[in-house]
Amino acid sequence: MSTADYKRILQGEEPEASAALVAEAKRVADELVSARDLGSEAGKAQVRAVFDEVRQIEALWSTREEQRQKQALHRLHLLKPRVLYRGARSPGLKPLVDWVTNAAAVVLAEKDSNKQKAAFRRLVEFAEAVVAFYRARQEAGVRSGRR
């Protein structure tokens, strides 16, 4: 995906941006489910850890305290090396790592604080959708006898 594609999803107009976010989250989740190294409990934990890190940043950012919001931005800057490390440990995470690192760069490049916060909210929604699609596909695979 290009930077323009990330901007379209994170900063675009509704309902097109949400539809694109859901479609992209499904694509990424499908790739994660297909990855051999993510079928184990350790692989599932890696996916969940990326999501948890995004949610921790969201919790900091959602406060009205300026210091905690600055801490959230600091953690957003550190998100890239953290997810790259997880991706190195679980190569099947590459689609999620690529998406999160590129999306975080778009969020950080936004200079207007309100638009930046809205773009980050979409990044959180993307992470939520990936986890939901990933878990649903895994459960469907387990019920049908596939893994």
PDB file of C-alpha atoms in Angstrom:
ATOM      1  CA  MET A   1       0.000   0.000   0.000  1.00  0.00           C
ATOM      2  CA  SER A   2       1.090   3.543  -0.645  1.00  0.00           C
ATOM      3  CA  THR A   3       1.155   6.417   1.833  1.00  0.00           C
ATOM      4  CA  ALA A   4      -1.891   7.808   0.037  1.00  0.00           C
ATOM      5  CA  ASP A   5      -3.768   4.552   0.753  1.00  0.00           C
ATOM      6  CA  TYR A   6      -2.953   4.803   4.457  1.00  0.00           C
ATOM      7  CA  LYS A   7      -4.052   8.455   4.479  1.00  0.00           C
ATOM      8  CA  ARG A   8      -7.293   7.527   2.697  1.00  0.00           C
ATOM      9  CA  ILE A   9      -8.081   5.002   5.427  1.00  0.00           C
ATOM     10  CA  LEU A  10      -6.842   7.020   8.421  1.00  0.00           C
ATOM     11  CA  GLN A  11      -7.867  10.515   7.335  1.00  0.00           C
ATOM     12  CA  GLY A  12     -10.461   9.976   4.613  1.00  0.00           C
ATOM     13  CA  GLU A  13     -14.127  10.815   4.414  1.00  0.00           C
ATOM     14  CA  GLU A  14     -16.877   8.542   5.668  1.00  0.00           C
ATOM     15  CA  PRO A  15     -18.226   6.046   4.762  1.00  0.00           C
ATOM     16  CA  GLU A  16     -15.471   5.240   2.248  1.00  0.00           C
ATOM     17  CA  ALA A  17     -12.673   5.366   4.824  1.00  0.00           C
ATOM     18  CA  SER A  18     -14.425   2.936   7.170  1.00  0.00           C
ATOM     19  CA  ALA A  19     -15.235   0.538   4.344  1.00  0.00           C
ATOM     20  CA  ALA A  20     -11.599   0.606   3.222  1.00  0.00           C
ATOM     21  CA  LEU A  21     -10.431   0.103   6.838  1.00  0.00           C
ATOM     22  CA  VAL A  22     -12.615  -2.998   7.240  1.00  0.00           C
ATOM     23  CA  ALA A  23     -11.544  -4.462   3.891  1.00  0.00           C
ATOM     24  CA  GLU A  24      -7.861  -3.894   4.686  1.00  0.00           C
ATOM     25  CA  ALA A  25      -8.228  -5.337   8.197  1.00  0.00           C
ATOM     26  CA  LYS A  26      -9.823  -8.467   6.725  1.00  0.00           C
ATOM     27  CA  ARG A  27      -6.999  -8.803   4.192  1.00  0.00           C
ATOM     28  CA  VAL A  28      -4.331  -8.483   6.890  1.00  0.00           C
ATOM     29  CA  ALA A  29      -6.144 -10.927   9.194  1.00  0.00           C
ATOM     30  CA  ASP A  30      -6.439 -13.456   6.360  1.00  0.00           C
ATOM     31  CA  GLU A  31      -2.685 -13.223   5.792  1.00  0.00           C
ATOM     32  CA  LEU A  32      -2.028 -13.670   9.511  1.00  0.00           C
ATOM     33  CA  VAL A  33      -4.239 -16.770   9.657  1.00  0.00           C
ATOM     34  CA  SER A  34      -2.403 -18.223   6.651  1.00  0.00           C
ATOM     35  CA  ALA A  35       1.006 -17.752   8.299  1.00  0.00           C
ATOM     36  CA  ARG A  36       2.351 -21.022   9.641  1.00  0.00           C
ATOM     37  CA  ASP A  37       4.119 -19.495  12.636  1.00  0.00           C
ATOM     38  CA  LEU A  38       0.967 -17.804  13.942  1.00  0.00           C
ATOM     39  CA  GLY A  39      -1.086 -20.963  14.458  1.00  0.00           C
ATOM     40  CA  SER A  40       0.518 -21.663  17.822  1.00  0.00           C
ATOM     41  CA  GLU A  41      -0.376 -20.049  21.111  1.00  0.00           C
ATOM     42  CA  ALA A  42       2.884 -18.091  20.909  1.00  0.00           C
ATOM     43  CA  GLY A  43       1.858 -16.724  17.506  1.00  0.00           C
ATOM     44  CA  LYS A  44      -1.550 -15.704  18.811  1.00  0.00           C
ATOM     45  CA  ALA A  45       0.180 -13.963  21.691  1.00  0.00           C
ATOM     46  CA  GLN A  46       2.315 -11.963  19.244  1.00  0.00           C
ATOM     47  CA  VAL A  47      -0.794 -10.683  17.423  1.00  0.00           C
ATOM     48  CA  ARG A  48      -2.433  -9.832  20.716  1.00  0.00           C
ATOM     49  CA  ALA A  49       0.710  -8.060  21.986  1.00  0.00           C
ATOM     50  CA  VAL A  50       0.683  -5.656  19.016  1.00  0.00           C
ATOM     51  CA  PHE A  51      -2.969  -4.892  19.701  1.00  0.00           C
ATOM     52  CA  ASP A  52      -2.310  -4.424  23.425  1.00  0.00           C
ATOM     53  CA  GLU A  53       0.474  -1.927  22.738  1.00  0.00           C
ATOM     54  CA  VAL A  54      -1.843   0.125  20.511  1.00  0.00           C
ATOM     55  CA  ARG A  55      -4.532   0.052  23.215  1.00  0.00           C
ATOM     56  CA  GLN A  56      -2.055   1.205  25.886  1.00  0.00           C
ATOM     57  CA  ILE A  57      -1.165   4.196  23.736  1.00  0.00           C
ATOM     58  CA  GLU A  58      -4.874   4.905  23.279  1.00  0.00           C
ATOM     59  CA  ALA A  59      -5.409   4.852  27.053  1.00  0.00           C
ATOM     60  CA  LEU A  60      -2.669   7.429  27.546  1.00  0.00           C
ATOM     61  CA  TRP A  61      -3.891   9.617  24.712  1.00  0.00           C
ATOM     62  CA  SER A  62      -7.517   9.620  25.837  1.00  0.00           C
ATOM     63  CA  THR A  63      -6.788  11.509  29.052  1.00  0.00           C
ATOM     64  CA  ARG A  64      -6.951  15.269  29.309  1.00  0.00           C
ATOM     65  CA  GLU A  65      -3.588  15.440  31.051  1.00  0.00           C
ATOM     66  CA  GLU A  66      -1.025  16.996  28.741  1.00  0.00           C
ATOM     67  CA  GLN A  67       1.844  14.966  30.221  1.00  0.00           C
ATOM     68  CA  ARG A  68       0.071  11.655  29.509  1.00  0.00           C
ATOM     69  CA  GLN A  69      -0.730  12.768  25.952  1.00  0.00           C
ATOM     70  CA  LYS A  70       2.960  13.550  25.427  1.00  0.00           C
ATOM     71  CA  GLN A  71       3.764  10.120  26.806  1.00  0.00           C
ATOM     72  CA  ALA A  72       1.301   8.624  24.295  1.00  0.00           C
ATOM     73  CA  LEU A  73       3.105  10.339  21.417  1.00  0.00           C
ATOM     74  CA  HIS A  74       6.417   9.101  22.784  1.00  0.00           C
ATOM     75  CA  ARG A  75       5.046   5.531  22.893  1.00  0.00           C
ATOM     76  CA  LEU A  76       3.650   5.932  19.365  1.00  0.00           C
ATOM     77  CA  HIS A  77       7.169   6.797  18.157  1.00  0.00           C
ATOM     78  CA  LEU A  78       8.449   3.638  19.886  1.00  0.00           C
ATOM     79  CA  LEU A  79       5.701   1.490  18.397  1.00  0.00           C
ATOM     80  CA  LYS A  80       7.672   0.926  15.189  1.00  0.00           C
ATOM     81  CA  PRO A  81      10.759  -0.675  16.772  1.00  0.00           C
ATOM     82  CA  ARG A  82       8.571  -2.674  19.149  1.00  0.00           C
ATOM     83  CA  VAL A  83       6.443  -4.209  16.420  1.00  0.00           C
ATOM     84  CA  LEU A  84       9.464  -4.727  14.180  1.00  0.00           C
ATOM     85  CA  TYR A  85      11.026  -6.759  16.995  1.00  0.00           C
ATOM     86  CA  ARG A  86       7.866  -8.855  17.311  1.00  0.00           C
ATOM     87  CA  GLY A  87       7.844  -9.316  13.555  1.00  0.00           C
ATOM     88  CA  ALA A  88      11.425 -10.574  13.642  1.00  0.00           C
ATOM     89  CA  ARG A  89      10.394 -13.177  16.230  1.00  0.00           C
ATOM     90  CA  SER A  90       7.291 -14.192  14.242  1.00  0.00           C
ATOM     91  CA  PRO A  91       7.784 -13.583  10.502  1.00  0.00           C
ATOM     92  CA  GLY A  92       4.097 -14.290   9.880  1.00  0.00           C
ATOM     93  CA  LEU A  93       3.324 -10.967  11.576  1.00  0.00           C
ATOM     94  CA  LYS A  94       4.802  -9.056   8.610  1.00  0.00           C
ATOM     95  CA  PRO A  95       1.437  -7.864   7.206  1.00  0.00           C
ATOM     96  CA  LEU A  96       0.417  -6.468  10.605  1.00  0.00           C
ATOM     97  CA  VAL A  97       3.874  -5.017  11.301  1.00  0.00           C
ATOM     98  CA  ASP A  98       3.930  -3.287   7.911  1.00  0.00           C
ATOM     99  CA  TRP A  99       0.456  -1.872   8.389  1.00  0.00           C
ATOM    100  CA  VAL A 100       0.951  -0.619  11.931  1.00  0.00           C
ATOM    101  CA  THR A 101       4.360   0.956  11.270  1.00  0.00           C
ATOM    102  CA  ASN A 102       3.199   2.728   8.093  1.00  0.00           C
ATOM    103  CA  ALA A 103      -0.042   3.886   9.712  1.00  0.00           C
ATOM    104  CA  ALA A 104       1.830   5.174  12.765  1.00  0.00           C
ATOM    105  CA  ALA A 105       4.085   7.196  10.443  1.00  0.00           C
ATOM    106  CA  VAL A 106       1.003   8.802   8.859  1.00  0.00           C
ATOM    107  CA  VAL A 107      -0.416   9.622  12.297  1.00  0.00           C
ATOM    108  CA  LEU A 108       2.878  11.114  13.485  1.00  0.00           C
ATOM    109  CA  ALA A 109       3.239  13.204  10.316  1.00  0.00           C
ATOM    110  CA  GLU A 110      -0.112  14.930  10.942  1.00  0.00           C
ATOM    111  CA  LYS A 111       0.549  18.364  12.472  1.00  0.00           C
ATOM    112  CA  ASP A 112      -3.011  19.236  13.524  1.00  0.00           C
ATOM    113  CA  SER A 113      -3.523  17.644  16.961  1.00  0.00           C
ATOM    114  CA  ASN A 114      -7.254  16.986  16.447  1.00  0.00           C
ATOM    115  CA  LYS A 115      -6.671  15.326  13.065  1.00  0.00           C
ATOM    116  CA  GLN A 116      -3.752  13.399  14.528  1.00  0.00           C
ATOM    117  CA  LYS A 117      -5.927  12.075  17.334  1.00  0.00           C
ATOM    118  CA  ALA A 118      -8.687  11.108  14.868  1.00  0.00           C
ATOM    119  CA  ALA A 119      -6.178   9.294  12.644  1.00  0.00           C
ATOM    120  CA  PHE A 120      -4.817   7.414  15.655  1.00  0.00           C
ATOM    121  CA  ARG A 121      -8.375   6.434  16.598  1.00  0.00           C
ATOM    122  CA  ARG A 122      -8.718   4.862  13.145  1.00  0.00           C
ATOM    123  CA  LEU A 123      -5.449   2.994  13.702  1.00  0.00           C
ATOM    124  CA  VAL A 124      -6.945   1.602  16.928  1.00  0.00           C
ATOM    125  CA  GLU A 125     -10.103   0.614  15.063  1.00  0.00           C
ATOM    126  CA  PHE A 126      -7.970  -1.110  12.441  1.00  0.00           C
ATOM    127  CA  ALA A 127      -6.133  -3.108  15.125  1.00  0.00           C
ATOM    128  CA  GLU A 128      -9.452  -4.070  16.731  1.00  0.00           C
ATOM    129  CA  ALA A 129     -10.843  -5.222  13.386  1.00  0.00           C
ATOM    130  CA  VAL A 130      -7.738  -7.282  12.592  1.00  0.00           C
ATOM    131  CA  VAL A 131      -7.938  -9.081  15.942  1.00  0.00           C
ATOM    132  CA  ALA A 132     -11.662  -9.716  15.474  1.00  0.00           C
ATOM    133  CA  PHE A 133     -11.236 -11.110  11.944  1.00  0.00           C
ATOM    134  CA  TYR A 134      -8.162 -13.102  12.985  1.00  0.00           C
ATOM    135  CA  ARG A 135      -9.899 -14.744  15.942  1.00  0.00           C
ATOM    136  CA  ALA A 136     -13.073 -15.427  13.933  1.00  0.00           C
ATOM    137  CA  ARG A 137     -11.084 -17.082  11.136  1.00  0.00           C
ATOM    138  CA  GLN A 138      -9.106 -19.133  13.651  1.00  0.00           C
ATOM    139  CA  GLU A 139     -12.263 -20.279  15.415  1.00  0.00           C
ATOM    140  CA  ALA A 140     -13.865 -21.199  12.092  1.00  0.00           C
ATOM    141  CA  GLY A 141     -10.742 -23.189  11.190  1.00  0.00           C
ATOM    142  CA  VAL A 142     -10.745 -25.032  14.528  1.00  0.00           C
ATOM    143  CA  ARG A 143     -14.445 -25.927  14.196  1.00  0.00           C
ATOM    144  CA  SER A 144     -13.923 -27.240  10.677  1.00  0.00           C
ATOM    145  CA  GLY A 145     -10.867 -29.237  11.722  1.00  0.00           C
ATOM    146  CA  ARG A 146      -8.288 -27.043   9.988  1.00  0.00           C
ATOM    147  CA  ARG A 147      -5.522 -25.072  11.622  1.00  0.00           C
TER     148      ARG A 147
END
